[in-house]
Short mmCIF file of C-alpha atoms and ligand atoms in Angstrom, two decimals:
data_model
loop_
_atom_site.label_atom_id
_atom_site.label_comp_id
_atom_site.label_asym_id
_atom_site.label_seq_id
_atom_site.Cartn_x
_atom_site.Cartn_y
_atom_site.Cartn_z
CA MET I 1 -88.86 -15.08 -53.19
CA LYS I 2 -87.35 -17.95 -55.02
CA LYS I 3 -88.59 -21.98 -53.89
CA ILE I 4 -86.20 -23.68 -53.70
CA LEU I 5 -85.53 -27.55 -53.86
CA PHE I 6 -82.30 -28.67 -52.15
CA VAL I 7 -81.84 -32.27 -53.39
CA SER I 8 -78.18 -34.00 -51.20
CA SER I 9 -78.37 -37.65 -50.62
CA GLU I 10 -77.14 -36.89 -46.64
CA VAL I 11 -78.90 -34.15 -44.43
CA GLN I 12 -77.23 -33.43 -40.79
CA PRO I 13 -78.74 -34.39 -38.28
CA LEU I 14 -80.49 -36.87 -40.06
CA ILE I 15 -78.03 -38.72 -41.38
CA LYS I 16 -74.08 -37.77 -41.97
CA THR I 17 -71.12 -39.72 -43.75
CA GLY I 18 -69.33 -36.02 -44.28
CA GLY I 19 -69.09 -32.60 -45.28
CA LEU I 20 -71.83 -32.35 -47.90
CA ALA I 21 -74.11 -33.48 -45.04
CA ASP I 22 -73.06 -30.86 -42.75
CA VAL I 23 -74.37 -27.78 -46.08
CA ALA I 24 -77.51 -29.51 -46.96
CA GLY I 25 -78.37 -29.10 -42.66
CA SER I 26 -77.16 -25.71 -42.27
CA LEU I 27 -77.53 -23.78 -46.00
CA PRO I 28 -81.07 -24.70 -45.87
CA ILE I 29 -81.86 -23.08 -43.44
CA ALA I 30 -79.97 -19.50 -44.15
CA LEU I 31 -81.27 -19.71 -46.87
CA ALA I 32 -85.03 -19.67 -45.73
CA GLU I 33 -83.76 -16.96 -42.71
CA LEU I 34 -82.94 -14.51 -45.83
CA GLY I 35 -86.99 -15.30 -46.65
CA GLN I 36 -86.31 -18.38 -49.18
CA ASP I 37 -88.88 -21.13 -49.83
CA VAL I 38 -86.94 -24.02 -49.72
CA ARG I 39 -86.67 -27.74 -49.11
CA VAL I 40 -85.00 -30.32 -49.17
CA ILE I 41 -85.34 -34.24 -49.86
CA LEU I 42 -83.49 -37.06 -49.63
CA PRO I 43 -83.75 -40.60 -49.11
CA LYS I 44 -85.80 -42.48 -45.77
CA TYR I 45 -83.23 -44.28 -44.77
CA GLN I 46 -83.67 -46.88 -41.99
CA SER I 47 -81.33 -45.43 -39.63
CA LEU I 48 -81.71 -41.80 -39.92
CA LYS I 49 -81.79 -40.04 -36.50
CA LEU I 50 -85.47 -38.48 -36.55
CA ASP I 51 -86.86 -36.40 -33.48
CA SER I 52 -90.09 -35.27 -34.73
CA GLU I 53 -93.38 -37.08 -36.11
CA ILE I 54 -93.22 -37.42 -39.72
CA GLU I 55 -96.03 -36.99 -42.30
CA TYR I 56 -97.39 -38.91 -44.61
CA ARG I 57 -97.88 -36.80 -47.85
CA CYS I 58 -98.31 -38.81 -51.31
CA THR I 59 -97.34 -41.75 -53.43
CA LEU I 60 -95.71 -42.01 -56.18
CA ARG I 61 -95.54 -44.80 -59.49
CA ILE I 62 -92.63 -44.70 -60.75
CA ASP I 63 -90.96 -46.97 -62.97
CA ASN I 64 -93.46 -49.97 -61.78
CA ARG I 65 -92.75 -48.98 -58.14
CA ASP I 66 -94.74 -47.39 -56.08
CA VAL I 67 -92.29 -44.64 -53.76
CA ASN I 68 -93.84 -42.70 -50.84
CA ILE I 69 -93.12 -39.22 -49.71
CA PHE I 70 -93.05 -38.45 -46.38
CA GLN I 71 -92.14 -34.78 -44.70
CA THR I 72 -90.22 -33.83 -41.23
CA TYR I 73 -89.07 -30.66 -40.26
CA LEU I 74 -85.16 -29.48 -39.83
CA PRO I 75 -84.61 -29.11 -36.20
CA ASN I 76 -85.21 -26.07 -35.21
CA SER I 77 -86.83 -24.84 -38.42
CA LEU I 78 -89.70 -24.07 -41.14
CA VAL I 79 -87.29 -26.43 -43.42
CA ILE I 80 -89.26 -29.31 -44.75
CA ALA I 81 -87.42 -32.05 -45.47
CA LEU I 82 -88.83 -34.48 -48.06
CA LEU I 83 -88.50 -38.62 -47.23
CA VAL I 84 -88.13 -40.63 -50.53
CA ASP I 85 -89.24 -43.73 -49.34
CA SER I 86 -88.71 -46.77 -51.06
CA PRO I 87 -87.95 -49.73 -48.33
CA ASP I 88 -85.98 -52.29 -50.30
CA TYR I 89 -83.53 -49.75 -51.39
CA PHE I 90 -83.35 -47.47 -48.19
CA SER I 91 -84.24 -49.29 -45.73
CA LYS I 92 -81.72 -51.90 -44.77
CA ALA I 93 -78.87 -51.75 -42.46
CA GLY I 94 -75.09 -50.01 -43.08
CA ASN I 95 -74.04 -46.24 -44.25
CA PRO I 96 -76.18 -44.24 -47.15
CA TYR I 97 -73.93 -45.79 -49.83
CA THR I 98 -72.46 -49.11 -48.36
CA ASP I 99 -73.01 -52.48 -46.19
CA GLU I 100 -72.09 -52.57 -42.99
CA TYR I 101 -68.58 -53.79 -44.33
CA GLY I 102 -67.68 -50.65 -46.76
CA ASN I 103 -68.75 -52.31 -50.01
CA ALA I 104 -70.81 -50.59 -52.24
CA TRP I 105 -74.56 -51.00 -51.83
CA ALA I 106 -74.53 -52.92 -56.19
CA ASP I 107 -78.29 -51.58 -56.75
CA ASN I 108 -76.32 -47.77 -55.83
CA ALA I 109 -76.90 -47.01 -59.33
CA ASP I 110 -81.09 -48.48 -59.01
CA ARG I 111 -80.67 -46.35 -55.63
CA PHE I 112 -80.50 -43.09 -56.96
CA ALA I 113 -81.95 -43.17 -59.84
CA LEU I 114 -85.13 -43.87 -58.14
CA PHE I 115 -84.52 -40.60 -55.59
CA CYS I 116 -83.22 -38.15 -58.81
CA ARG I 117 -86.55 -39.13 -60.21
CA ILE I 118 -88.66 -38.59 -57.95
CA ALA I 119 -86.54 -35.08 -57.07
CA VAL I 120 -87.86 -33.76 -60.60
CA GLU I 121 -91.72 -34.56 -60.17
CA VAL I 122 -90.97 -32.75 -56.97
CA SER I 123 -89.62 -30.16 -58.73
CA GLN I 124 -91.98 -30.21 -61.86
CA ASN I 125 -95.08 -30.32 -59.14
CA ARG I 126 -96.11 -33.73 -60.02
CA ALA I 127 -95.98 -35.32 -56.89
CA TYR I 128 -99.24 -33.42 -54.67
CA LEU I 129 -97.28 -31.35 -52.33
CA ASP I 130 -98.60 -28.53 -54.44
CA TRP I 131 -95.57 -26.79 -55.04
CA LYS I 132 -93.28 -26.30 -57.81
CA ALA I 133 -89.52 -25.45 -57.72
CA ASP I 134 -88.04 -21.57 -59.31
CA VAL I 135 -84.53 -23.61 -58.66
CA VAL I 136 -83.38 -27.27 -57.95
CA HIS I 137 -79.94 -27.15 -56.19
CA CYS I 138 -78.02 -30.20 -56.79
CA ASN I 139 -75.34 -32.05 -54.73
CA ASP I 140 -72.89 -34.82 -55.93
CA TRP I 141 -72.73 -37.68 -57.83
CA GLN I 142 -76.08 -39.14 -56.16
CA THR I 143 -78.48 -36.03 -57.67
CA GLY I 144 -76.45 -36.21 -61.23
CA LEU I 145 -79.74 -37.19 -62.65
CA VAL I 146 -81.77 -34.80 -61.80
CA PRO I 147 -80.75 -31.84 -64.08
CA ALA I 148 -80.08 -34.29 -66.72
CA LEU I 149 -83.77 -35.34 -66.57
CA LEU I 150 -84.58 -31.58 -66.42
CA THR I 151 -83.40 -30.63 -69.36
CA LEU I 152 -86.24 -32.86 -70.90
CA GLU I 153 -89.26 -30.75 -70.19
CA PRO I 154 -90.25 -27.58 -72.08
CA GLN I 155 -90.77 -25.91 -68.77
CA ARG I 156 -88.41 -26.56 -66.35
CA PRO I 157 -87.11 -24.53 -62.84
CA ALA I 158 -83.05 -23.81 -62.69
CA THR I 159 -80.36 -25.81 -61.92
CA VAL I 160 -77.67 -25.81 -60.00
CA PHE I 161 -74.98 -28.45 -59.91
CA THR I 162 -72.62 -28.39 -56.07
CA ILE I 163 -70.09 -30.45 -56.36
CA HIS I 164 -68.58 -31.99 -52.50
CA ASN I 165 -65.93 -33.77 -53.37
CA MET I 166 -65.32 -34.78 -57.34
CA ALA I 167 -63.33 -38.46 -56.29
CA TYR I 168 -66.72 -39.90 -56.52
CA GLN I 169 -68.57 -39.69 -59.56
CA GLY I 170 -70.45 -42.73 -59.88
CA ASN I 171 -69.69 -44.68 -62.54
CA PHE I 172 -71.52 -47.90 -64.01
CA PRO I 173 -71.39 -49.94 -67.40
CA GLN I 174 -73.75 -48.84 -70.55
CA GLU I 175 -75.82 -52.23 -69.31
CA THR I 176 -77.21 -49.78 -66.47
CA PHE I 177 -78.19 -46.72 -68.58
CA TYR I 178 -80.76 -49.38 -70.04
CA ARG I 179 -82.00 -51.54 -67.06
CA LEU I 180 -82.62 -48.03 -65.56
CA ASN I 181 -84.73 -46.88 -68.31
CA LEU I 182 -83.47 -43.85 -68.74
CA PRO I 183 -84.21 -41.91 -72.12
CA GLY I 184 -82.28 -42.63 -74.59
CA GLN I 185 -80.94 -38.54 -75.61
CA LEU I 186 -79.95 -38.85 -72.43
CA TRP I 187 -77.12 -41.39 -73.92
CA SER I 188 -74.90 -38.64 -75.70
CA MET I 189 -71.39 -37.27 -74.70
CA ASN I 190 -72.95 -33.65 -73.59
CA ALA I 191 -74.93 -35.40 -70.96
CA LEU I 192 -74.27 -39.21 -69.24
CA GLU I 193 -71.67 -40.67 -71.45
CA TYR I 194 -68.93 -40.36 -70.11
CA HIS I 195 -65.67 -42.98 -71.74
CA GLY I 196 -68.75 -46.05 -72.48
CA MET I 197 -70.15 -45.59 -69.32
CA LEU I 198 -72.29 -43.89 -67.19
CA SER I 199 -71.84 -41.54 -65.32
CA PHE I 200 -74.05 -39.71 -62.64
CA LEU I 201 -71.41 -37.38 -62.44
CA LYS I 202 -70.61 -36.55 -65.72
CA GLY I 203 -74.29 -35.73 -65.80
CA GLY I 204 -74.66 -32.82 -63.64
CA LEU I 205 -71.51 -31.22 -64.59
CA ALA I 206 -72.75 -31.81 -68.13
CA THR I 207 -76.73 -30.48 -68.43
CA ALA I 208 -76.58 -28.42 -64.92
CA ASP I 209 -77.11 -24.52 -65.39
CA HIS I 210 -74.87 -23.36 -63.26
CA ILE I 211 -71.70 -25.15 -61.81
CA THR I 212 -70.41 -24.54 -58.08
CA THR I 213 -67.07 -26.19 -55.54
CA VAL I 214 -67.30 -25.89 -52.36
CA SER I 215 -63.99 -24.00 -52.54
CA PRO I 216 -62.78 -20.68 -55.06
CA THR I 217 -59.71 -22.55 -54.90
CA TYR I 218 -60.61 -25.46 -55.61
CA ALA I 219 -63.22 -23.86 -58.60
CA LEU I 220 -59.36 -23.78 -60.58
CA GLU I 221 -58.67 -27.22 -59.25
CA VAL I 222 -60.43 -29.14 -60.74
CA GLN I 223 -60.35 -27.32 -64.18
CA THR I 224 -56.97 -29.32 -64.14
CA ALA I 225 -55.29 -32.94 -64.63
CA GLU I 226 -54.71 -33.58 -61.02
CA TYR I 227 -57.80 -33.07 -60.30
CA GLY I 228 -59.91 -32.93 -62.14
CA TYR I 229 -60.35 -37.53 -63.14
CA GLY I 230 -61.24 -36.67 -66.73
CA LEU I 231 -63.45 -34.51 -65.84
CA GLU I 232 -61.32 -31.30 -66.56
CA GLY I 233 -61.63 -30.63 -69.62
CA LEU I 234 -65.41 -30.13 -69.48
CA LEU I 235 -64.98 -28.22 -66.40
CA GLN I 236 -62.69 -25.97 -68.40
CA HIS I 237 -65.19 -25.89 -71.19
CA ARG I 238 -67.58 -24.23 -69.23
CA HIS I 239 -65.38 -22.15 -66.48
CA HIS I 240 -68.32 -18.99 -66.97
CA GLU I 241 -70.90 -21.34 -65.35
CA LEU I 242 -68.07 -22.36 -62.62
CA ASN I 243 -67.73 -20.96 -59.06
CA GLY I 244 -67.11 -21.70 -56.15
CA ILE I 245 -68.52 -20.34 -52.44
CA ILE I 246 -66.53 -21.21 -49.53
CA ASN I 247 -68.63 -23.39 -46.90
CA GLY I 248 -69.82 -22.09 -43.95
CA ILE I 249 -69.88 -24.15 -40.18
CA ASP I 250 -72.44 -24.49 -37.76
CA THR I 251 -71.49 -21.49 -35.36
CA ASP I 252 -73.37 -22.46 -33.04
CA GLU I 253 -72.36 -26.25 -32.45
CA TRP I 254 -68.95 -24.97 -32.22
CA ASN I 255 -68.27 -22.20 -30.17
CA PRO I 256 -66.25 -21.64 -27.86
CA GLU I 257 -68.29 -19.55 -25.49
CA THR I 258 -71.16 -22.13 -25.22
CA ASP I 259 -69.72 -25.20 -25.93
CA VAL I 260 -70.77 -27.68 -23.02
CA ARG I 261 -68.63 -30.96 -24.81
CA ILE I 262 -65.42 -28.60 -23.55
CA ALA I 263 -64.36 -28.40 -19.72
CA GLN I 264 -63.82 -24.64 -19.65
CA THR I 265 -65.52 -22.16 -22.37
CA PHE I 266 -63.74 -19.14 -22.98
CA SER I 267 -63.25 -16.16 -25.67
CA VAL I 268 -61.14 -13.70 -26.88
CA GLU I 269 -61.81 -11.76 -23.69
CA ASN I 270 -59.99 -14.65 -21.77
CA LEU I 271 -58.42 -16.23 -23.77
CA ASP I 272 -55.97 -17.77 -20.56
CA GLN I 273 -58.79 -20.08 -19.66
CA LYS I 274 -57.93 -22.10 -22.87
CA ASN I 275 -55.58 -23.65 -20.75
CA ILE I 276 -57.95 -25.29 -19.02
CA ASN I 277 -59.13 -27.35 -21.77
CA LYS I 278 -55.76 -28.32 -22.33
CA THR I 279 -55.10 -29.66 -19.49
CA THR I 280 -58.03 -31.62 -19.99
CA LEU I 281 -57.18 -32.95 -22.79
CA GLN I 282 -53.30 -34.07 -21.88
CA GLN I 283 -55.89 -35.07 -18.56
CA ARG I 284 -58.08 -37.83 -21.15
CA SER I 285 -55.49 -38.34 -22.85
CA ASN I 286 -52.39 -39.50 -20.85
CA LEU I 287 -50.01 -37.38 -21.55
CA PRO I 288 -48.52 -35.20 -18.60
CA GLU I 289 -49.44 -31.88 -18.02
CA ASN I 290 -47.91 -29.09 -18.83
CA THR I 291 -49.62 -26.07 -20.33
CA ASN I 292 -45.97 -24.58 -21.54
CA ILE I 293 -45.72 -27.38 -24.06
CA PRO I 294 -47.36 -27.28 -27.66
CA VAL I 295 -50.33 -29.47 -28.08
CA ILE I 296 -50.52 -30.17 -32.09
CA GLY I 297 -54.62 -31.88 -32.94
CA LEU I 298 -55.65 -33.68 -35.85
CA ILE I 299 -58.92 -35.14 -36.66
CA SER I 300 -59.58 -36.34 -39.54
CA ARG I 301 -60.52 -39.21 -41.47
CA LEU I 302 -57.83 -41.25 -41.78
CA VAL I 303 -57.63 -41.91 -46.03
CA ASP I 304 -55.23 -41.00 -48.43
CA GLN I 305 -57.29 -37.28 -49.11
CA LYS I 306 -56.03 -35.80 -45.75
CA GLY I 307 -52.43 -36.85 -45.80
CA ILE I 308 -52.59 -38.80 -43.46
CA ASP I 309 -49.26 -40.54 -44.37
CA LEU I 310 -46.96 -37.67 -44.71
CA VAL I 311 -47.74 -36.97 -40.56
CA ILE I 312 -46.71 -40.36 -40.56
CA GLU I 313 -43.76 -40.86 -41.64
CA CYS I 314 -42.42 -36.78 -39.99
CA LEU I 315 -44.05 -38.05 -36.81
CA GLU I 316 -41.00 -40.13 -35.55
CA ASP I 317 -38.90 -36.11 -36.11
CA LEU I 318 -41.44 -34.48 -35.02
CA VAL I 319 -41.45 -35.55 -31.18
CA THR I 320 -37.84 -34.69 -31.07
CA TYR I 321 -39.34 -31.28 -30.89
CA PRO I 322 -41.37 -30.46 -27.05
CA ILE I 323 -44.89 -30.95 -28.81
CA GLN I 324 -47.43 -33.31 -27.94
CA PHE I 325 -49.12 -35.28 -30.52
CA ILE I 326 -53.08 -35.61 -30.66
CA LEU I 327 -54.99 -37.36 -32.91
CA LEU I 328 -59.03 -39.03 -33.11
CA GLY I 329 -60.14 -40.63 -36.60
CA SER I 330 -60.59 -43.30 -38.27
CA GLY I 331 -60.79 -45.14 -41.64
CA ASP I 332 -57.52 -46.66 -43.26
CA LYS I 333 -56.37 -49.69 -41.31
CA GLY I 334 -52.61 -49.34 -42.04
CA PHE I 335 -52.97 -45.76 -41.36
CA GLU I 336 -54.39 -46.77 -37.69
CA HIS I 337 -52.03 -49.51 -36.97
CA ARG I 338 -48.49 -47.63 -37.67
CA LEU I 339 -50.40 -44.58 -35.65
CA LYS I 340 -50.87 -46.48 -32.99
CA ASN I 341 -47.44 -47.95 -32.74
CA LEU I 342 -46.03 -44.79 -33.05
CA SER I 343 -47.89 -43.81 -29.54
CA TYR I 344 -46.80 -47.39 -27.80
CA LEU I 345 -43.12 -46.02 -29.05
CA PHE I 346 -43.21 -42.65 -28.22
CA PRO I 347 -46.79 -43.05 -25.05
CA ASP I 348 -45.50 -39.73 -23.65
CA LYS I 349 -45.83 -37.78 -26.51
CA ILE I 350 -48.15 -38.94 -28.72
CA ALA I 351 -51.87 -39.69 -28.02
CA ILE I 352 -53.98 -41.71 -30.57
CA THR I 353 -57.67 -42.35 -30.21
CA ILE I 354 -59.33 -44.73 -33.10
CA GLY I 355 -62.73 -43.31 -33.71
CA TYR I 356 -65.27 -41.42 -33.88
CA ASN I 357 -66.05 -38.76 -31.17
CA GLU I 358 -67.80 -35.95 -30.97
CA ASP I 359 -67.32 -35.13 -27.91
CA LEU I 360 -63.54 -35.37 -28.10
CA ALA I 361 -63.10 -33.59 -30.78
CA HIS I 362 -64.92 -30.72 -29.39
CA LEU I 363 -62.06 -31.25 -26.94
CA ILE I 364 -59.26 -31.33 -29.69
CA GLU I 365 -60.32 -28.25 -30.83
CA ALA I 366 -60.91 -26.50 -27.78
CA GLY I 367 -57.50 -27.76 -25.67
CA SER I 368 -54.93 -27.88 -28.51
CA ASP I 369 -52.96 -25.14 -28.90
CA ILE I 370 -51.92 -26.32 -33.56
CA PHE I 371 -54.11 -28.10 -35.53
CA LEU I 372 -52.19 -29.63 -38.25
CA MET I 373 -53.96 -30.18 -41.67
CA PRO I 374 -51.80 -31.90 -44.30
CA SER I 375 -54.55 -32.48 -46.97
CA ARG I 376 -53.44 -33.29 -50.27
CA PHE I 377 -56.92 -31.99 -51.72
CA GLU I 378 -59.50 -30.52 -49.58
CA PRO I 379 -62.13 -29.24 -51.39
CA CYS I 380 -63.52 -26.81 -48.46
CA GLY I 381 -62.37 -28.50 -44.56
CA LEU I 382 -64.25 -27.47 -41.47
CA ASN I 383 -62.10 -28.72 -39.49
CA GLN I 384 -59.78 -25.08 -40.14
CA MET I 385 -62.86 -22.70 -39.56
CA TYR I 386 -62.78 -25.08 -36.15
CA SER I 387 -60.41 -24.27 -34.66
CA GLN I 388 -59.75 -21.15 -35.54
CA ARG I 389 -62.78 -20.58 -34.14
CA TYR I 390 -60.94 -22.20 -30.89
CA GLY I 391 -57.84 -20.17 -31.08
CA THR I 392 -56.24 -23.41 -32.30
CA LEU I 393 -53.79 -22.07 -35.64
CA PRO I 394 -54.48 -24.19 -38.16
CA ILE I 395 -51.68 -25.32 -40.24
CA VAL I 396 -52.55 -26.61 -43.66
CA ARG I 397 -51.60 -27.34 -46.97
CA LYS I 398 -52.67 -24.61 -50.10
CA THR I 399 -55.15 -26.19 -51.26
CA GLY I 400 -58.93 -26.15 -52.03
CA GLY I 401 -60.35 -24.95 -48.70
CA LEU I 402 -57.58 -24.73 -46.92
CA ALA I 403 -56.24 -21.47 -49.19
CA ASP I 404 -58.85 -19.70 -49.07
CA THR I 405 -60.12 -19.52 -45.41
CA VAL I 406 -56.12 -19.85 -43.43
CA ILE I 407 -54.28 -16.94 -43.81
CA ASP I 408 -50.46 -17.50 -43.27
CA ALA I 409 -48.17 -16.11 -40.44
CA MET I 410 -45.70 -13.94 -42.67
CA PRO I 411 -44.18 -10.20 -41.78
CA GLU I 412 -46.37 -7.80 -43.30
CA THR I 413 -49.66 -10.54 -42.66
CA ILE I 414 -48.92 -10.12 -38.33
CA ALA I 415 -48.46 -6.55 -39.02
CA ASN I 416 -51.69 -6.16 -40.52
CA LYS I 417 -53.94 -8.59 -38.22
CA THR I 418 -54.48 -10.57 -40.71
CA ALA I 419 -52.68 -13.89 -40.13
CA SER I 420 -54.88 -17.43 -38.85
CA GLY I 421 -52.30 -20.35 -39.18
CA PHE I 422 -49.48 -21.62 -41.78
CA VAL I 423 -49.36 -22.55 -45.17
CA PHE I 424 -48.16 -25.10 -47.05
CA ASP I 425 -47.56 -25.62 -50.89
CA GLU I 426 -45.67 -29.42 -51.51
CA ALA I 427 -47.81 -31.81 -50.39
CA ALA I 428 -44.26 -33.82 -48.58
CA THR I 429 -42.77 -33.59 -44.74
CA GLY I 430 -39.67 -31.40 -45.76
CA ALA I 431 -41.78 -29.14 -46.39
CA MET I 432 -44.81 -29.94 -43.57
CA LEU I 433 -41.70 -29.98 -40.97
CA GLU I 434 -40.39 -26.49 -42.20
CA THR I 435 -43.59 -25.26 -41.42
CA ILE I 436 -44.37 -26.48 -37.94
CA LYS I 437 -41.14 -25.41 -36.47
CA ARG I 438 -41.99 -21.95 -37.95
CA ALA I 439 -45.08 -22.50 -36.29
CA LEU I 440 -42.78 -23.60 -33.17
CA LEU I 441 -41.05 -20.29 -32.91
CA LEU I 442 -43.90 -18.47 -32.84
CA TYR I 443 -45.32 -20.08 -29.94
CA ASP I 444 -42.60 -19.06 -28.20
CA ASN I 445 -43.57 -15.09 -28.65
CA GLN I 446 -46.47 -16.04 -26.67
CA LYS I 447 -47.42 -12.04 -27.47
CA ILE I 448 -47.45 -12.71 -30.97
CA TRP I 449 -49.07 -15.94 -30.67
CA LYS I 450 -51.97 -14.29 -28.76
CA GLN I 451 -52.53 -11.98 -31.28
CA LEU I 452 -52.75 -14.49 -33.48
CA GLN I 453 -55.41 -16.49 -31.80
CA LYS I 454 -57.82 -13.10 -31.96
CA ASN I 455 -57.86 -12.79 -35.71
CA ALA I 456 -58.28 -15.86 -35.96
CA MET I 457 -61.38 -16.24 -33.71
CA LEU I 458 -62.93 -12.83 -34.54
CA LYS I 459 -63.20 -13.92 -38.55
CA ASP I 460 -67.02 -14.61 -39.55
CA PHE I 461 -67.56 -18.19 -40.43
CA SER I 462 -71.05 -18.21 -41.00
CA TRP I 463 -73.14 -19.88 -42.96
CA ARG I 464 -74.92 -16.10 -43.86
CA GLN I 465 -72.44 -14.94 -46.01
CA SER I 466 -72.56 -18.38 -47.96
CA ALA I 467 -76.14 -18.50 -48.09
CA GLU I 468 -76.44 -14.95 -49.15
CA GLN I 469 -73.43 -15.64 -52.70
CA TYR I 470 -76.06 -18.63 -53.23
CA LEU I 471 -79.66 -16.81 -53.25
CA ASN I 472 -77.31 -14.01 -55.65
CA LEU I 473 -76.68 -17.01 -57.79
CA TYR I 474 -80.23 -17.95 -57.52
CA ASN I 475 -80.99 -14.93 -58.70
CA HIS I 476 -79.25 -13.99 -61.71
CA LEU I 477 -79.67 -17.93 -63.54
P1 ADP Y 501 -64.42 -34.70 -44.90
O1 ADP Y 501 -65.91 -34.07 -45.35
O2 ADP Y 501 -64.02 -34.53 -46.32
O3 ADP Y 501 -64.25 -36.27 -44.08
P2 ADP Y 501 -64.18 -32.01 -43.52
O4 ADP Y 501 -63.73 -31.26 -42.52
O5 ADP Y 501 -64.68 -31.43 -43.98
O6 ADP Y 501 -63.88 -33.16 -43.88
O7 ADP Y 501 -65.92 -32.68 -42.26
C1 ADP Y 501 -65.46 -33.19 -41.74
C2 ADP Y 501 -66.30 -33.60 -40.42
O8 ADP Y 501 -66.47 -34.53 -39.81
C3 ADP Y 501 -65.63 -32.93 -39.45
O9 ADP Y 501 -67.32 -32.03 -38.33
C4 ADP Y 501 -65.01 -33.13 -38.21
O10 ADP Y 501 -65.12 -32.45 -37.49
C5 ADP Y 501 -65.80 -34.97 -38.19
N1 ADP Y 501 -64.85 -35.84 -37.57
C6 ADP Y 501 -63.94 -36.48 -38.84
N2 ADP Y 501 -63.32 -37.12 -37.81
C7 ADP Y 501 -63.61 -37.66 -36.94
C8 ADP Y 501 -63.71 -38.40 -35.67
N3 ADP Y 501 -62.46 -39.62 -35.57
N4 ADP Y 501 -64.68 -37.82 -34.70
C9 ADP Y 501 -64.98 -37.54 -34.81
N5 ADP Y 501 -65.71 -36.53 -35.56
C10 ADP Y 501 -65.01 -36.46 -36.92
#
């Protein structure tokens, strides 16, 4: 049995801004189910959603500050979540990284440096918890100092650093390095220094014993200039210690057979029931109720990464086909505005909901025929997996986790019953439109379409598979 400390700046359901939280809430539980002793550590933010009691454990004095550690459990599990409490750093309104207006907190370097130092103390059994980690698993830039600081310890646990998104690096001016009182040896090209700046991400990538990304394709992509944000050279250099493990999904939360948020549950055995969700979704979206018209759904943060500009550019062409398009998302105000305008122009074809709405997200997954995900890059992506479980065939761009989880419908994959969606290569409206047309043609052949839906619904996206791969990795370190 391994003692594993999982270090993350967000953990679902306590606090979530993106896919990292889903991983941090699920993987530790899946590892515990494989018999491992796993603890999760995260900051005690003001906005944590705490259902159960939290218990005070200890106080550590770090950097002239008294930091309290509390503990709770991840829901329905015996996995301990340790909460790092330093009120002026973490108890403020807004999200873990930004204030209410979306501006990064000015003291982010200080906040997450403190968090990293506490994680090191806990892992080294210097926090009065009578527990010493064998493996410390770090995630994204907020945790990048942990492997770096641990390299300075004579006896230390093995370290793994997982990249969920290279686009965020935690870069700060050199003065910050001095202000944070970090050990001088770490100001080095082989540790935290990145072109004269302090880079948390680089620290993690340069010093962890092993690096993973959240899909095999993304592990290759981050070694290229297009996706590596200047760190591709380092990652090429470390390619023997770098691999990709695809994320699982919460198969209880996203289960069409038991989902209480949808109008009608269904399964591969009674796929026709899916249509009840389709008409409910059409009603809810003020679109004409018609089960014969293919419905294309999209749920996303409305940002460049997700290829929303491609969607906006091709919508006027798209509505010349017999389709309905239903989008839920929020983000870039310009995208929001242009999408809304298109829905006013084509009110019986396009429905746009701006906001974050989990109930509607489930209904869109259940009620659509096709799910569109044209991301420019996608480290793993979750919605393409959810949609396959709901028999909603994804149309995705061939990148990152999308390339690894969707099998393109081609004559041979249709024949061998592996096809589960549609894939296009180039991030261009032409390529995307062609693929949508290809999907619409197949939709007209309901016999083949139903088979594709079954192929998709029967795929195993559970966490168990991924957890086994991580455990294998820990055992080899
Ligand atoms: P990312 O983490 O880059 O945003 P993922 O596909 O990995 O993308 O995960 C996004 C998660 O957030 C999914 O669970 C998705 O359903 C959810 N989501 C995104 N936007 C919305 C929204 N507007 N309403 C409800 N859920 C959303």
